[in-house]
Amino acid sequence: MHRTPRPWRRRLDMAFATHCLVRCLSSSAARHAAIKHITVIGGGLMGAGIAQVAATTGHTVVLVDTSEDILKKSTQGIEGSLKRVAKKKFADKPEAAAEFLQKVLKNISTNTDASSAVRSTDLVVEAIVENLKVKQSLFSSLDKAAPEHTIFASNTSSLPITDIASATTRLDRFGGLHFFNPVPMMKLVEVVRTSQTSQMAFDALTDFTKALGKHPVSCMDTPGFLVNRLLVPYMMEAIRLHERGHGSKEDIDMAMKLGAGYPMGPFELLDYVGLDTSKFIIDGWHAMEPENPLFAPSPMLNKLVAEGKLGKKTGEGFYKHKSFKEMPRQCR
Ligand SMILES: NC(=O)c1ccc[n+]([C@@H]2O[C@H](COP(=O)([O-])OP(=O)(O)OC[C@H]3O[C@@H](n4cnc5c(N)ncnc54)[C@H](O)[C@@H]3O)[C@@H](O)[C@H]2O)c1
């Protein structure tokens, strides 16, 4: 049997040991530090939910919005929601419930100055108005104020992450974190990577969503990511079916609930999401891909929006909504 001469064997052993050491050192250096301190910009529906979940899972959170008034309403909303969680979680233990509430609220502070809020943050999650120019302007100023290691993420539903990130110099540390409404209840987060997002930033975002107790799915930076790319054309096709007289909205909703096992029909869902939001999304995609029939606008949707019938939030959309209680249970 051929045996490697002894000096060579020793050299090979040493080379192997060095190789292992280098691999070990480089892989530990490549590991990202855990995200502990986050800044949520926008204290509306989504931002408040994200702040609540992050604070509940032990992260320190700074919630930023444009005025003290909005922030007050936002934190009151979070407190109300946490009280309901505590009541359920500690049904017969009011002291434990109070301790839970205090502990979580202690993790949340507020600020109206975004640039000062991000000075020592690991992650920025942006959940402001769905407008590219406004988001770009915000991130451009945050880019100058935030430390080198800070990762930026947008919760946008319909805008390309690449376009938002282009306002910054940290394209490798920029991704999407697309949460779903209501954030405390919905398990899914779409973690969006652009062609420039580094593996380290992507892993850090994925691990962060897991630390929130959510289920991450990996998405490319394409219109609607995964969920909305399927859901929005489906809702639009339901409107087109109705426009062509193929079925009443009540029958189409019932068909999808009883026939496909969906918890809500497409028209109920449209009213819940908001008709203006749905129109905004489809108009944006139509502008990007005018030839795509799935992204074609709908005259019926446009008419309802022009009349101010935006769904549940205005009391009327495809249906009339006397009160919030009339919505299907799973919406609340
Ligand atoms: N509503 C949903 O179901 C949903 C779901 C997923 C993602 N999103 C996305 O999340 C984002 C926020 O949506 P939302 O429904 O929470 O909106 P929202 O209107 O409830 O809240 C937006 C908040 O951002 C604040 N804001 C606006 N400009 C700001 C700025 N420059 N700096 C700081 N705060 C600012 C507003 O005052 C408001 O409080 C949007 O990009 C939207 O597409 C929404």
mmCIF file of C-alpha atoms and ligand atoms in Angstrom:
data_model
loop_
_atom_site.group_PDB
_atom_site.id
_atom_site.type_symbol
_atom_site.label_atom_id
_atom_site.label_comp_id
_atom_site.label_asym_id
_atom_site.label_seq_id
_atom_site.Cartn_x
_atom_site.Cartn_y
_atom_site.Cartn_z
ATOM 1 C CA MET A 1 0.000 0.000 0.000
ATOM 2 C CA HIS A 2 1.289 3.463 -0.863
ATOM 3 C CA ARG A 3 2.009 5.642 2.169
ATOM 4 C CA THR A 4 2.805 9.383 2.051
ATOM 5 C CA PRO A 5 6.381 9.957 3.305
ATOM 6 C CA ARG A 6 6.414 11.128 6.965
ATOM 7 C CA PRO A 7 7.552 14.797 6.446
ATOM 8 C CA TRP A 8 4.869 15.247 3.788
ATOM 9 C CA ARG A 9 2.274 13.663 6.075
ATOM 10 C CA ARG A 10 3.190 16.144 8.814
ATOM 11 C CA ARG A 11 2.993 19.033 6.340
ATOM 12 C CA LEU A 12 -0.394 17.809 5.053
ATOM 13 C CA ASP A 13 -1.685 17.486 8.642
ATOM 14 C CA MET A 14 -0.566 21.030 9.372
ATOM 15 C CA ALA A 15 -2.107 22.351 6.149
ATOM 16 C CA PHE A 16 -5.384 20.605 7.009
ATOM 17 C CA ALA A 17 -5.364 22.034 10.548
ATOM 18 C CA THR A 18 -4.659 25.538 9.190
ATOM 19 C CA HIS A 19 -7.458 25.149 6.622
ATOM 20 C CA CYS A 20 -9.900 24.128 9.411
ATOM 21 C CA LEU A 21 -8.840 27.052 11.598
ATOM 22 C CA VAL A 22 -9.218 29.577 8.761
ATOM 23 C CA ARG A 23 -12.659 28.177 7.857
ATOM 24 C CA CYS A 24 -13.712 28.252 11.485
ATOM 25 C CA LEU A 25 -12.491 31.836 11.991
ATOM 26 C CA SER A 26 -13.932 33.112 8.724
ATOM 27 C CA SER A 27 -17.340 31.505 9.293
ATOM 28 C CA SER A 28 -17.607 32.946 12.816
ATOM 29 C CA ALA A 29 -16.513 36.355 11.481
ATOM 30 C CA ALA A 30 -19.159 36.077 8.737
ATOM 31 C CA ARG A 31 -21.920 35.372 11.272
ATOM 32 C CA HIS A 32 -24.065 38.370 11.926
ATOM 33 C CA ALA A 33 -24.642 39.768 15.396
ATOM 34 C CA ALA A 34 -28.192 39.250 16.686
ATOM 35 C CA ILE A 35 -30.557 42.174 16.219
ATOM 36 C CA LYS A 36 -31.495 43.530 19.650
ATOM 37 C CA HIS A 37 -32.320 47.185 19.195
ATOM 38 C CA ILE A 38 -34.749 48.228 16.476
ATOM 39 C CA THR A 39 -36.288 51.452 15.214
ATOM 40 C CA VAL A 40 -39.743 51.323 13.676
ATOM 41 C CA ILE A 41 -40.580 54.341 11.528
ATOM 42 C CA GLY A 42 -44.321 54.948 11.203
ATOM 43 C CA GLY A 43 -46.633 54.300 14.134
ATOM 44 C CA GLY A 44 -49.739 53.485 12.061
ATOM 45 C CA LEU A 45 -51.511 50.176 11.669
ATOM 46 C CA MET A 46 -48.435 48.162 10.678
ATOM 47 C CA GLY A 47 -45.696 50.034 12.554
ATOM 48 C CA ALA A 48 -47.557 49.801 15.871
ATOM 49 C CA GLY A 49 -48.046 46.061 15.363
ATOM 50 C CA ILE A 50 -44.376 45.502 14.499
ATOM 51 C CA ALA A 51 -43.270 47.536 17.539
ATOM 52 C CA GLN A 52 -45.610 45.554 19.792
ATOM 53 C CA VAL A 53 -44.359 42.163 18.610
ATOM 54 C CA ALA A 54 -40.692 43.204 18.783
ATOM 55 C CA ALA A 55 -41.086 44.580 22.328
ATOM 56 C CA THR A 56 -42.984 41.462 23.453
ATOM 57 C CA THR A 57 -40.099 39.270 22.256
ATOM 58 C CA GLY A 58 -37.523 41.222 24.283
ATOM 59 C CA HIS A 59 -36.214 43.727 21.718
ATOM 60 C CA THR A 60 -35.818 47.364 22.620
ATOM 61 C CA VAL A 61 -37.865 49.456 20.233
ATOM 62 C CA VAL A 62 -37.968 53.132 19.324
ATOM 63 C CA LEU A 63 -41.198 54.006 17.560
ATOM 64 C CA VAL A 64 -40.989 57.076 15.320
ATOM 65 C CA ASP A 65 -43.748 59.160 13.768
ATOM 66 C CA THR A 66 -44.253 62.744 12.701
ATOM 67 C CA SER A 67 -46.015 64.072 15.827
ATOM 68 C CA GLU A 68 -46.344 63.398 19.550
ATOM 69 C CA ASP A 69 -50.093 63.173 19.057
ATOM 70 C CA ILE A 70 -49.827 60.291 16.587
ATOM 71 C CA LEU A 71 -47.293 58.539 18.815
ATOM 72 C CA LYS A 72 -49.604 58.877 21.800
ATOM 73 C CA LYS A 73 -52.478 57.269 19.881
ATOM 74 C CA SER A 74 -50.127 54.609 18.619
ATOM 75 C CA THR A 75 -48.799 53.645 22.071
ATOM 76 C CA GLN A 76 -52.327 53.702 23.505
ATOM 77 C CA GLY A 77 -53.312 51.251 20.766
ATOM 78 C CA ILE A 78 -50.348 49.005 21.618
ATOM 79 C CA GLU A 79 -51.221 49.134 25.330
ATOM 80 C CA GLY A 80 -54.845 48.182 24.610
ATOM 81 C CA SER A 81 -53.757 45.291 22.435
ATOM 82 C CA LEU A 82 -51.228 44.090 25.045
ATOM 83 C CA LYS A 83 -53.901 44.229 27.749
ATOM 84 C CA ARG A 84 -56.058 41.877 25.692
ATOM 85 C CA VAL A 85 -53.065 39.547 25.199
ATOM 86 C CA ALA A 86 -52.253 39.646 28.940
ATOM 87 C CA LYS A 87 -55.886 38.953 29.887
ATOM 88 C CA LYS A 88 -55.868 35.824 27.730
ATOM 89 C CA LYS A 89 -52.381 34.696 28.702
ATOM 90 C CA PHE A 90 -52.725 35.226 32.452
ATOM 91 C CA ALA A 91 -56.475 34.676 32.877
ATOM 92 C CA ASP A 92 -56.428 34.035 36.674
ATOM 93 C CA LYS A 93 -53.215 35.899 37.522
ATOM 94 C CA PRO A 94 -53.799 39.673 37.379
ATOM 95 C CA GLU A 95 -50.410 40.374 38.988
ATOM 96 C CA ALA A 96 -48.562 38.364 36.314
ATOM 97 C CA ALA A 97 -50.611 40.163 33.651
ATOM 98 C CA ALA A 98 -49.654 43.576 35.068
ATOM 99 C CA GLU A 99 -45.977 42.539 35.274
ATOM 100 C CA PHE A 100 -46.061 41.324 31.643
ATOM 101 C CA LEU A 101 -47.606 44.590 30.479
ATOM 102 C CA GLN A 102 -45.077 46.710 32.368
ATOM 103 C CA LYS A 103 -42.131 44.661 31.107
ATOM 104 C CA VAL A 104 -43.175 44.913 27.455
ATOM 105 C CA LEU A 105 -44.062 48.623 27.591
ATOM 106 C CA LYS A 106 -40.661 49.333 29.174
ATOM 107 C CA ASN A 107 -39.074 48.102 25.936
ATOM 108 C CA ILE A 108 -40.821 50.791 23.865
ATOM 109 C CA SER A 109 -39.829 54.438 23.635
ATOM 110 C CA THR A 110 -40.958 57.051 21.117
ATOM 111 C CA ASN A 111 -39.305 59.806 19.105
ATOM 112 C CA THR A 112 -40.389 62.339 16.480
ATOM 113 C CA ASP A 113 -36.833 62.731 15.150
ATOM 114 C CA ALA A 114 -35.991 59.720 12.981
ATOM 115 C CA SER A 115 -32.327 60.645 12.513
ATOM 116 C CA SER A 116 -31.593 60.810 16.224
ATOM 117 C CA ALA A 117 -33.594 57.615 16.853
ATOM 118 C CA VAL A 118 -31.404 55.496 14.560
ATOM 119 C CA ARG A 119 -28.014 56.545 16.002
ATOM 120 C CA SER A 120 -27.568 53.292 17.929
ATOM 121 C CA THR A 121 -29.948 50.897 16.248
ATOM 122 C CA ASP A 122 -29.293 47.468 14.726
ATOM 123 C CA LEU A 123 -32.282 47.507 12.400
ATOM 124 C CA VAL A 124 -34.656 50.083 10.934
ATOM 125 C CA VAL A 125 -38.091 48.830 9.890
ATOM 126 C CA GLU A 126 -39.910 51.439 7.836
ATOM 127 C CA ALA A 127 -43.740 51.368 7.775
ATOM 128 C CA ILE A 128 -44.681 54.845 6.577
ATOM 129 C CA VAL A 129 -46.956 55.980 3.758
ATOM 130 C CA GLU A 130 -46.766 53.895 0.530
ATOM 131 C CA ASN A 131 -45.016 56.537 -1.575
ATOM 132 C CA LEU A 132 -41.649 55.919 -3.233
ATOM 133 C CA LYS A 133 -40.370 59.520 -3.061
ATOM 134 C CA VAL A 134 -41.275 59.862 0.638
ATOM 135 C CA LYS A 135 -39.654 56.528 1.511
ATOM 136 C CA GLN A 136 -36.512 57.389 -0.488
ATOM 137 C CA SER A 137 -36.193 60.760 1.192
ATOM 138 C CA LEU A 138 -36.547 59.173 4.642
ATOM 139 C CA PHE A 139 -33.958 56.451 3.966
ATOM 140 C CA SER A 140 -31.540 58.907 2.394
ATOM 141 C CA SER A 141 -31.414 60.928 5.602
ATOM 142 C CA LEU A 142 -31.320 57.810 7.831
ATOM 143 C CA ASP A 143 -28.382 56.501 5.811
ATOM 144 C CA LYS A 144 -26.297 59.460 6.983
ATOM 145 C CA ALA A 145 -27.333 59.109 10.619
ATOM 146 C CA ALA A 146 -27.315 55.345 11.247
ATOM 147 C CA PRO A 147 -24.181 53.374 12.179
ATOM 148 C CA GLU A 148 -22.365 51.290 9.579
ATOM 149 C CA HIS A 149 -23.745 47.952 10.818
ATOM 150 C CA THR A 150 -27.417 49.011 10.803
ATOM 151 C CA ILE A 151 -29.642 47.068 8.414
ATOM 152 C CA PHE A 152 -32.524 48.874 6.704
ATOM 153 C CA ALA A 153 -35.811 47.175 5.831
ATOM 154 C CA SER A 154 -39.040 48.397 4.274
ATOM 155 C CA ASN A 155 -42.488 46.955 4.930
ATOM 156 C CA THR A 156 -43.765 48.137 1.541
ATOM 157 C CA SER A 157 -46.526 46.046 -0.035
ATOM 158 C CA SER A 158 -46.097 47.112 -3.621
ATOM 159 C CA LEU A 159 -42.975 49.204 -4.244
ATOM 160 C CA PRO A 160 -39.696 47.636 -5.447
ATOM 161 C CA ILE A 161 -37.228 47.359 -2.552
ATOM 162 C CA THR A 162 -34.422 48.026 -5.057
ATOM 163 C CA ASP A 163 -35.911 51.451 -5.884
ATOM 164 C CA ILE A 164 -36.275 52.405 -2.210
ATOM 165 C CA ALA A 165 -32.743 51.196 -1.409
ATOM 166 C CA SER A 166 -31.284 53.210 -4.297
ATOM 167 C CA ALA A 167 -31.555 56.350 -2.132
ATOM 168 C CA THR A 168 -28.907 54.930 0.239
ATOM 169 C CA THR A 169 -25.292 53.838 0.137
ATOM 170 C CA ARG A 170 -25.976 50.545 1.946
ATOM 171 C CA LEU A 171 -27.456 48.434 -0.841
ATOM 172 C CA ASP A 172 -25.920 45.291 0.702
ATOM 173 C CA ARG A 173 -27.620 45.974 4.042
ATOM 174 C CA PHE A 174 -31.086 46.665 2.654
ATOM 175 C CA GLY A 175 -34.007 44.255 2.325
ATOM 176 C CA GLY A 176 -37.723 43.934 2.715
ATOM 177 C CA LEU A 177 -39.627 42.730 5.768
ATOM 178 C CA HIS A 178 -43.228 42.395 4.648
ATOM 179 C CA PHE A 179 -45.472 41.803 7.655
ATOM 180 C CA PHE A 180 -49.183 41.043 7.431
ATOM 181 C CA ASN A 181 -52.136 42.724 9.084
ATOM 182 C CA PRO A 182 -52.851 42.356 11.999
ATOM 183 C CA VAL A 183 -49.161 41.921 12.816
ATOM 184 C CA PRO A 184 -49.558 40.366 16.295
ATOM 185 C CA MET A 185 -51.817 37.629 14.835
ATOM 186 C CA MET A 186 -50.337 36.902 11.420
ATOM 187 C CA LYS A 187 -47.472 34.402 11.448
ATOM 188 C CA LEU A 188 -45.957 35.118 8.037
ATOM 189 C CA VAL A 189 -43.197 37.559 7.167
ATOM 190 C CA GLU A 190 -41.884 37.787 3.608
ATOM 191 C CA VAL A 191 -38.149 38.440 3.775
ATOM 192 C CA VAL A 192 -37.233 40.151 0.516
ATOM 193 C CA ARG A 193 -33.742 40.181 -0.941
ATOM 194 C CA THR A 194 -32.660 42.353 -3.828
ATOM 195 C CA SER A 195 -29.814 41.400 -6.159
ATOM 196 C CA GLN A 196 -27.557 43.472 -3.877
ATOM 197 C CA THR A 197 -28.685 42.270 -0.421
ATOM 198 C CA SER A 198 -25.770 40.470 1.228
ATOM 199 C CA GLN A 199 -26.178 36.955 2.573
ATOM 200 C CA MET A 200 -25.284 38.286 6.033
ATOM 201 C CA ALA A 201 -28.045 40.923 5.963
ATOM 202 C CA PHE A 202 -30.548 38.423 4.600
ATOM 203 C CA ASP A 203 -29.668 35.909 7.347
ATOM 204 C CA ALA A 204 -29.918 38.635 9.999
ATOM 205 C CA LEU A 205 -33.398 39.629 8.757
ATOM 206 C CA THR A 206 -34.525 36.009 8.624
ATOM 207 C CA ASP A 207 -33.235 35.293 12.139
ATOM 208 C CA PHE A 208 -34.898 38.473 13.403
ATOM 209 C CA THR A 209 -38.309 37.348 12.107
ATOM 210 C CA LYS A 210 -37.787 33.979 13.795
ATOM 211 C CA ALA A 211 -36.909 35.763 17.053
ATOM 212 C CA LEU A 212 -40.286 37.536 16.737
ATOM 213 C CA GLY A 213 -41.954 34.114 16.664
ATOM 214 C CA LYS A 214 -42.899 34.558 13.010
ATOM 215 C CA HIS A 215 -42.444 32.275 10.028
ATOM 216 C CA PRO A 216 -40.169 33.804 7.380
ATOM 217 C CA VAL A 217 -40.349 32.980 3.673
ATOM 218 C CA SER A 218 -37.661 34.073 1.252
ATOM 219 C CA CYS A 219 -38.769 36.272 -1.669
ATOM 220 C CA MET A 220 -37.223 37.931 -4.656
ATOM 221 C CA ASP A 221 -37.825 41.629 -5.216
ATOM 222 C CA THR A 222 -40.673 41.182 -7.719
ATOM 223 C CA PRO A 223 -44.144 42.859 -7.711
ATOM 224 C CA GLY A 224 -46.243 41.619 -4.802
ATOM 225 C CA PHE A 225 -43.510 39.240 -3.596
ATOM 226 C CA LEU A 226 -45.374 35.927 -3.084
ATOM 227 C CA VAL A 227 -48.662 36.496 -1.263
ATOM 228 C CA ASN A 228 -49.902 39.663 -2.968
ATOM 229 C CA ARG A 229 -48.667 38.496 -6.366
ATOM 230 C CA LEU A 230 -51.209 35.670 -6.065
ATOM 231 C CA LEU A 231 -53.861 37.455 -4.027
ATOM 232 C CA VAL A 232 -54.266 40.778 -5.883
ATOM 233 C CA PRO A 233 -54.807 39.254 -9.386
ATOM 234 C CA TYR A 234 -57.250 36.780 -7.758
ATOM 235 C CA MET A 235 -59.286 39.623 -6.217
ATOM 236 C CA MET A 236 -59.174 41.582 -9.496
ATOM 237 C CA GLU A 237 -60.376 38.530 -11.431
ATOM 238 C CA ALA A 238 -63.296 38.199 -8.990
ATOM 239 C CA ILE A 239 -64.286 41.810 -9.783
ATOM 240 C CA ARG A 240 -63.974 41.108 -13.533
ATOM 241 C CA LEU A 241 -66.171 37.996 -13.196
ATOM 242 C CA HIS A 242 -68.784 40.138 -11.476
ATOM 243 C CA GLU A 243 -68.389 42.947 -14.056
ATOM 244 C CA ARG A 244 -69.016 40.428 -16.867
ATOM 245 C CA GLY A 245 -72.139 39.241 -15.073
ATOM 246 C CA HIS A 246 -70.851 35.750 -14.295
ATOM 247 C CA GLY A 247 -72.013 35.888 -10.701
ATOM 248 C CA SER A 248 -73.166 38.172 -7.895
ATOM 249 C CA LYS A 249 -70.543 39.270 -5.361
ATOM 250 C CA GLU A 250 -72.419 37.335 -2.671
ATOM 251 C CA ASP A 251 -72.321 34.130 -4.754
ATOM 252 C CA ILE A 252 -68.648 34.568 -5.677
ATOM 253 C CA ASP A 253 -67.764 35.097 -1.997
ATOM 254 C CA MET A 254 -69.821 32.083 -0.923
ATOM 255 C CA ALA A 255 -68.332 29.955 -3.713
ATOM 256 C CA MET A 256 -64.779 30.637 -2.547
ATOM 257 C CA LYS A 257 -65.637 30.102 1.139
ATOM 258 C CA LEU A 258 -67.585 26.877 0.723
ATOM 259 C CA GLY A 259 -65.912 25.564 -2.418
ATOM 260 C CA ALA A 260 -62.287 26.488 -1.832
ATOM 261 C CA GLY A 261 -62.329 26.653 1.971
ATOM 262 C CA TYR A 262 -61.154 30.287 2.042
ATOM 263 C CA PRO A 263 -62.039 32.075 5.307
ATOM 264 C CA MET A 264 -63.282 35.150 3.400
ATOM 265 C CA GLY A 265 -64.573 35.684 -0.112
ATOM 266 C CA PRO A 266 -62.669 38.019 -2.490
ATOM 267 C CA PHE A 267 -65.160 40.914 -2.088
ATOM 268 C CA GLU A 268 -65.099 40.640 1.712
ATOM 269 C CA LEU A 269 -61.324 40.654 1.522
ATOM 270 C CA LEU A 270 -61.274 43.672 -0.806
ATOM 271 C CA ASP A 271 -63.460 45.616 1.646
ATOM 272 C CA TYR A 272 -61.182 44.600 4.523
ATOM 273 C CA VAL A 273 -57.939 45.532 2.723
ATOM 274 C CA GLY A 274 -59.414 48.833 1.442
ATOM 275 C CA LEU A 275 -60.454 49.476 -2.156
ATOM 276 C CA ASP A 276 -58.099 52.465 -2.440
ATOM 277 C CA THR A 277 -55.158 50.282 -1.376
ATOM 278 C CA SER A 278 -56.098 47.584 -3.901
ATOM 279 C CA LYS A 279 -56.502 50.183 -6.678
ATOM 280 C CA PHE A 280 -53.178 51.775 -5.774
ATOM 281 C CA ILE A 281 -51.403 48.408 -6.022
ATOM 282 C CA ILE A 282 -52.983 47.322 -9.316
ATOM 283 C CA ASP A 283 -52.445 50.765 -10.907
ATOM 284 C CA GLY A 284 -48.751 50.617 -9.949
ATOM 285 C CA TRP A 285 -48.297 47.141 -11.403
ATOM 286 C CA HIS A 286 -50.269 48.071 -14.534
ATOM 287 C CA ALA A 287 -47.916 51.014 -15.089
ATOM 288 C CA MET A 288 -44.933 48.642 -14.761
ATOM 289 C CA GLU A 289 -46.414 45.921 -17.025
ATOM 290 C CA PRO A 290 -49.220 47.446 -19.174
ATOM 291 C CA GLU A 291 -49.481 44.300 -21.353
ATOM 292 C CA ASN A 292 -50.096 41.936 -18.421
ATOM 293 C CA PRO A 293 -53.874 41.134 -18.358
ATOM 294 C CA LEU A 294 -53.626 40.081 -14.694
ATOM 295 C CA PHE A 295 -52.702 43.681 -13.812
ATOM 296 C CA ALA A 296 -55.472 45.357 -15.872
ATOM 297 C CA PRO A 297 -57.459 48.040 -13.985
ATOM 298 C CA SER A 298 -61.182 47.569 -13.275
ATOM 299 C CA PRO A 299 -63.844 50.231 -14.076
ATOM 300 C CA MET A 300 -65.999 48.991 -11.177
ATOM 301 C CA LEU A 301 -63.179 49.310 -8.654
ATOM 302 C CA ASN A 302 -62.223 52.752 -10.004
ATOM 303 C CA LYS A 303 -65.850 53.962 -9.731
ATOM 304 C CA LEU A 304 -66.217 52.822 -6.098
ATOM 305 C CA VAL A 305 -62.934 54.506 -5.136
ATOM 306 C CA ALA A 306 -63.951 57.739 -6.925
ATOM 307 C CA GLU A 307 -67.187 57.688 -4.891
ATOM 308 C CA GLY A 308 -65.200 57.370 -1.676
ATOM 309 C CA LYS A 309 -66.510 53.843 -1.056
ATOM 310 C CA LEU A 310 -63.257 52.388 0.209
ATOM 311 C CA GLY A 311 -64.527 49.373 2.169
ATOM 312 C CA LYS A 312 -64.794 48.709 5.875
ATOM 313 C CA LYS A 313 -62.917 51.875 6.846
ATOM 314 C CA THR A 314 -65.513 54.179 5.227
ATOM 315 C CA GLY A 315 -68.547 52.028 6.067
ATOM 316 C CA GLU A 316 -69.126 51.023 2.447
ATOM 317 C CA GLY A 317 -67.234 49.307 -0.359
ATOM 318 C CA PHE A 318 -68.608 46.330 -2.219
ATOM 319 C CA TYR A 319 -70.779 45.825 0.891
ATOM 320 C CA LYS A 320 -72.299 48.175 3.455
ATOM 321 C CA HIS A 321 -70.694 47.873 6.899
ATOM 322 C CA LYS A 322 -72.829 49.127 9.755
ATOM 323 C CA SER A 323 -70.166 48.412 12.315
ATOM 324 C CA PHE A 324 -66.831 46.689 12.737
ATOM 325 C CA LYS A 325 -68.606 43.812 14.546
ATOM 326 C CA GLU A 326 -70.330 42.825 11.310
ATOM 327 C CA MET A 327 -67.055 41.804 9.676
ATOM 328 C CA PRO A 328 -66.302 38.084 9.663
ATOM 329 C CA ARG A 329 -64.675 36.904 12.911
ATOM 330 C CA GLN A 330 -61.306 36.097 11.393
ATOM 331 C CA CYS A 331 -60.816 39.759 10.368
ATOM 332 C CA ARG A 332 -60.719 41.026 13.916
HETATM 333 N N1 LIG B 1 -52.185 48.068 5.970
HETATM 334 C C1 LIG B 1 -51.807 46.858 5.582
HETATM 335 O O1 LIG B 1 -52.595 45.893 5.592
HETATM 336 C C2 LIG B 1 -50.374 46.632 5.167
HETATM 337 C C3 LIG B 1 -49.871 45.320 5.129
HETATM 338 C C4 LIG B 1 -48.528 45.115 4.786
HETATM 339 C C5 LIG B 1 -47.714 46.204 4.479
HETATM 340 N N2 LIG B 1 -48.234 47.468 4.509
HETATM 341 C C6 LIG B 1 -47.322 48.587 4.204
HETATM 342 O O2 LIG B 1 -46.892 49.156 5.440
HETATM 343 C C7 LIG B 1 -46.690 50.565 5.278
HETATM 344 C C8 LIG B 1 -47.537 51.325 6.295
HETATM 345 O O3 LIG B 1 -48.875 50.975 6.128
HETATM 346 P P1 LIG B 1 -49.960 51.273 7.273
HETATM 347 O O4 LIG B 1 -51.197 50.583 6.848
HETATM 348 O O5 LIG B 1 -49.387 51.005 8.624
HETATM 349 O O6 LIG B 1 -50.147 52.858 7.094
HETATM 350 P P2 LIG B 1 -50.747 53.901 8.141
HETATM 351 O O7 LIG B 1 -51.291 55.008 7.330
HETATM 352 O O8 LIG B 1 -51.644 53.232 9.126
HETATM 353 O O9 LIG B 1 -49.453 54.412 8.952
HETATM 354 C C9 LIG B 1 -48.423 55.136 8.370
HETATM 355 C C10 LIG B 1 -47.803 56.009 9.462
HETATM 356 O O10 LIG B 1 -46.594 56.570 8.970
HETATM 357 C C11 LIG B 1 -46.506 57.897 9.447
HETATM 358 N N3 LIG B 1 -45.585 58.615 8.571
HETATM 359 C C12 LIG B 1 -45.801 59.064 7.314
HETATM 360 N N4 LIG B 1 -44.682 59.657 6.844
HETATM 361 C C13 LIG B 1 -43.750 59.580 7.819
HETATM 362 C C14 LIG B 1 -42.393 59.992 7.940
HETATM 363 N N5 LIG B 1 -41.761 60.614 6.936
HETATM 364 N N6 LIG B 1 -41.736 59.741 9.101
HETATM 365 C C15 LIG B 1 -42.342 59.110 10.114
HETATM 366 N N7 LIG B 1 -43.645 58.680 10.059
HETATM 367 C C16 LIG B 1 -44.314 58.913 8.925
HETATM 368 C C17 LIG B 1 -47.937 58.411 9.425
HETATM 369 O O11 LIG B 1 -48.083 59.516 10.285
HETATM 370 C C18 LIG B 1 -48.702 57.175 9.891
HETATM 371 O O12 LIG B 1 -48.849 57.151 11.302
HETATM 372 C C19 LIG B 1 -47.012 50.874 3.808
HETATM 373 O O13 LIG B 1 -45.830 50.853 3.062
HETATM 374 C C20 LIG B 1 -47.925 49.721 3.399
HETATM 375 O O14 LIG B 1 -47.857 49.441 2.018
HETATM 376 C C21 LIG B 1 -49.536 47.718 4.860
#
